[in-house]
Tab-separated table of C-alpha atoms in Angstrom:
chain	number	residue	atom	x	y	z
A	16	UNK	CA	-26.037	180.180	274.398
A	17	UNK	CA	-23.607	182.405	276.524
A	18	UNK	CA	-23.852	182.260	280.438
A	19	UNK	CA	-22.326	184.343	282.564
A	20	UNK	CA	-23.974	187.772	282.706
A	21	UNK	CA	-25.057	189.473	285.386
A	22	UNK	CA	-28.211	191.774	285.505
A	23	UNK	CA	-28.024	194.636	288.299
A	24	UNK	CA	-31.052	195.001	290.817
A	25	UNK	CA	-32.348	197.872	288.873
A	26	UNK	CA	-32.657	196.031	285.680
A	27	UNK	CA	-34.254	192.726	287.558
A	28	UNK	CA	-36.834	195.186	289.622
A	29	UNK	CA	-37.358	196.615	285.586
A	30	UNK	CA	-37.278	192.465	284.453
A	31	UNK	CA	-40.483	192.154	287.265
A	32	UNK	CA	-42.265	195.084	286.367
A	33	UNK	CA	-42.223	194.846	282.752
A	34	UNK	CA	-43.387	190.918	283.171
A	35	UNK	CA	-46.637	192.075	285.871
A	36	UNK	CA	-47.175	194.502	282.776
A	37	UNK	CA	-46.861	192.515	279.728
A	38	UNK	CA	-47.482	188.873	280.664
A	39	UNK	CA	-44.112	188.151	278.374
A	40	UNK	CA	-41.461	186.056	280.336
A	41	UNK	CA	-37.888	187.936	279.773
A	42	UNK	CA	-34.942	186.258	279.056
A	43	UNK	CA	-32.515	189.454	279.286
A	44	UNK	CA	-32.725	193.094	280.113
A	45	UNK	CA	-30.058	195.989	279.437
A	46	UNK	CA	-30.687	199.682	281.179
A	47	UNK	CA	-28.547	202.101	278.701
A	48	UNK	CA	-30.264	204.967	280.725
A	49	UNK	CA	-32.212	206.413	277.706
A	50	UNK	CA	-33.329	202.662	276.185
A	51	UNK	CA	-34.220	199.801	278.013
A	52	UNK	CA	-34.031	196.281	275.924
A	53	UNK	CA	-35.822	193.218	277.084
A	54	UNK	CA	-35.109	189.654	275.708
A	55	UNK	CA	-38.319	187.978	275.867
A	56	UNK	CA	-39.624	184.800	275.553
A	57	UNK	CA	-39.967	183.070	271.984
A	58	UNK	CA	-44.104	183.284	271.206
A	59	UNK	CA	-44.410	186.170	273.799
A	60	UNK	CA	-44.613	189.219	271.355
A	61	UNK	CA	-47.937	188.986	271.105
A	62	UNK	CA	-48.235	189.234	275.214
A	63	UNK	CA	-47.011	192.574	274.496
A	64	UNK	CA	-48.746	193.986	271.732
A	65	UNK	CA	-52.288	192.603	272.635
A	66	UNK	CA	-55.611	193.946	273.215
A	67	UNK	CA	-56.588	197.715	273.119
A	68	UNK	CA	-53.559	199.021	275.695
A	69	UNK	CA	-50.545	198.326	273.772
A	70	UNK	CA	-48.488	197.125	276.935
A	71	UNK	CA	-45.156	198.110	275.685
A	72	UNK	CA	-46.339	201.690	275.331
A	73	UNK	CA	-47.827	201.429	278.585
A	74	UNK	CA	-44.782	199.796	280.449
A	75	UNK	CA	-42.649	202.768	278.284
A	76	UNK	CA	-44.904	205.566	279.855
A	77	UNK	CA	-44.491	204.299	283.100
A	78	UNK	CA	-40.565	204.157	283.386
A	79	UNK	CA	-40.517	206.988	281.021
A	80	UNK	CA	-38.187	205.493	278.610
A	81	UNK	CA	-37.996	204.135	275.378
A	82	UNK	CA	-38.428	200.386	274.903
A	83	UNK	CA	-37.094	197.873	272.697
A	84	UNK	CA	-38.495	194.325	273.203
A	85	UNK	CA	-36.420	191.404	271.175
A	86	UNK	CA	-37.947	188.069	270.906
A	87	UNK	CA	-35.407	185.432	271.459
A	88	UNK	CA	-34.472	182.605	269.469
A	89	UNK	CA	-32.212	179.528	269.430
A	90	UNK	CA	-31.096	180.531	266.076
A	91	UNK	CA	-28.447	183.051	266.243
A	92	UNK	CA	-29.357	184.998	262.855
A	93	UNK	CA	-33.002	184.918	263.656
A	94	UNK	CA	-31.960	186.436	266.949
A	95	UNK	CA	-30.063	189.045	265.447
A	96	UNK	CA	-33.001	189.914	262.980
A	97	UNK	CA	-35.185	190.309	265.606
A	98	UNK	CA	-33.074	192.704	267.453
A	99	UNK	CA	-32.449	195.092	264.307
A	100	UNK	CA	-36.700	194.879	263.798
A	101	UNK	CA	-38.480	197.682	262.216
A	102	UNK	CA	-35.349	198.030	260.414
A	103	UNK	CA	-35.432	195.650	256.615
A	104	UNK	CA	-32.662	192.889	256.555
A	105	UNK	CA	-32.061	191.831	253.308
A	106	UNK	CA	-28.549	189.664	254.005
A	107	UNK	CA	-27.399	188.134	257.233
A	108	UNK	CA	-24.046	186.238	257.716
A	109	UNK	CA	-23.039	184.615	261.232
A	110	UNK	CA	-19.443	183.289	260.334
A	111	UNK	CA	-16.404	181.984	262.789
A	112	UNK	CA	-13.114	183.297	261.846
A	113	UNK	CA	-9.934	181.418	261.862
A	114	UNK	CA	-9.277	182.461	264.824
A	115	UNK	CA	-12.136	181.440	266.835
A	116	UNK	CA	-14.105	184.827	266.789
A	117	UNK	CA	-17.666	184.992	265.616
A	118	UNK	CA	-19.018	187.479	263.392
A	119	UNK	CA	-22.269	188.976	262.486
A	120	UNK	CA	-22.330	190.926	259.223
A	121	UNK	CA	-25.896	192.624	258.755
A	122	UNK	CA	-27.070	193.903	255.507
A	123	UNK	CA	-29.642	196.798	255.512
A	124	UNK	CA	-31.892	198.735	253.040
A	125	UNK	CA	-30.446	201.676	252.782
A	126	UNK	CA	-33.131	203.581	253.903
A	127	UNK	CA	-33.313	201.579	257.328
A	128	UNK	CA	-29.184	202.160	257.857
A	129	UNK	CA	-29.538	205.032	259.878
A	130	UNK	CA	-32.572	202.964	262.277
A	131	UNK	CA	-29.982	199.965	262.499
A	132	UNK	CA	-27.249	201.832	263.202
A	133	UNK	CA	-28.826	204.224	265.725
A	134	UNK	CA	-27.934	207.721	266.697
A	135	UNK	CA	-23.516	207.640	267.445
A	136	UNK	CA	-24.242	203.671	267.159
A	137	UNK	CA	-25.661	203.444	269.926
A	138	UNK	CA	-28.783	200.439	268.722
A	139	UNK	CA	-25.875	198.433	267.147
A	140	UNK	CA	-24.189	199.263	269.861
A	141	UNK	CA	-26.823	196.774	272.236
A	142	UNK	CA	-27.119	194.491	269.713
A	143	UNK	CA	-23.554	193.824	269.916
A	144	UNK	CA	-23.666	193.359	273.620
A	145	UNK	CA	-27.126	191.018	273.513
A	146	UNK	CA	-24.920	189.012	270.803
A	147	UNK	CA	-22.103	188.469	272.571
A	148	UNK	CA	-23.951	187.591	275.941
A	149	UNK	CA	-26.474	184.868	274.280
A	150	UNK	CA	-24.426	183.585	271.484
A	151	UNK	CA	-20.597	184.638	272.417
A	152	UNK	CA	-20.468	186.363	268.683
A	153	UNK	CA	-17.900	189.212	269.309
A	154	UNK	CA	-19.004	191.268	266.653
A	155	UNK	CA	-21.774	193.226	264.963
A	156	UNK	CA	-21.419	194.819	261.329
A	157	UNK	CA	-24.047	197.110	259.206
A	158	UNK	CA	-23.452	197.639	255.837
């Protein structure tokens, strides 16, 4: 795993909140103003999704912003699945070019390319970064 990153005070006062809400430890948190991602805990998903008040929707309605929670895992491609979740993986390659870099190539239905991708890229976009800061893989591809 990649060390090194640095969370602002915004997103650690958003880390605190979201964990009073939820009950899910997080990991990770990225603010891109309109979507907030949280790395959480592996086996804290349910935390989030349990009992009658869904606390993801309630966390989202009170920063009024979307929300994106990832669960984490020491694997790199399960990682990377999680993060592209609803959207269907059907092929997954982590590979380390000659040169040293790492790369992720993603394969989607195509019905779920445009939910992977995100509107102007911006979902791969934050996958990218959460790939490169937990498992130094310096790129992200959909196809």
């Amino acid at each position: 795993m990649a060390e090194g990153f640095k969370l602002t005070g915004k997103e650690i006062r958003y880390i605190s909140l979201f964990e009073s809400t939820s009950g899910a430890t997080v990991i990770d948190c990225i603010d891109s103003g309109e979507v907030m991602v949280f790395v959480i805990k592996k086996g804290d998903i349910r935390k989030v999704f349990r009992g009658s008040r869904n606390n993801l929707k309630r966390f989202s309605q009170m920063v009024k912003r979307k929300v994106k929670v990832v669960e984490h895992s020491d694997d790199p491609a399960v990682f990377i699945r999680n993060a592209f979740s609803p959207a269907t993986i059907t092929d997954l390659r982590v590979t380390e070019k000659p040169d040293g870099t790492k790369i992720a190539v993603v394969a989607v239905l195509a019905k779920d390319k445009g939910l992977a991708i995100g509107r102007e890229g911006r979902t791969v976009g934050l996958i990218r970064t959460l790939a490169r800061r937990h498992y130094n893989i310096d790129q992200v591809v959909v196809h």
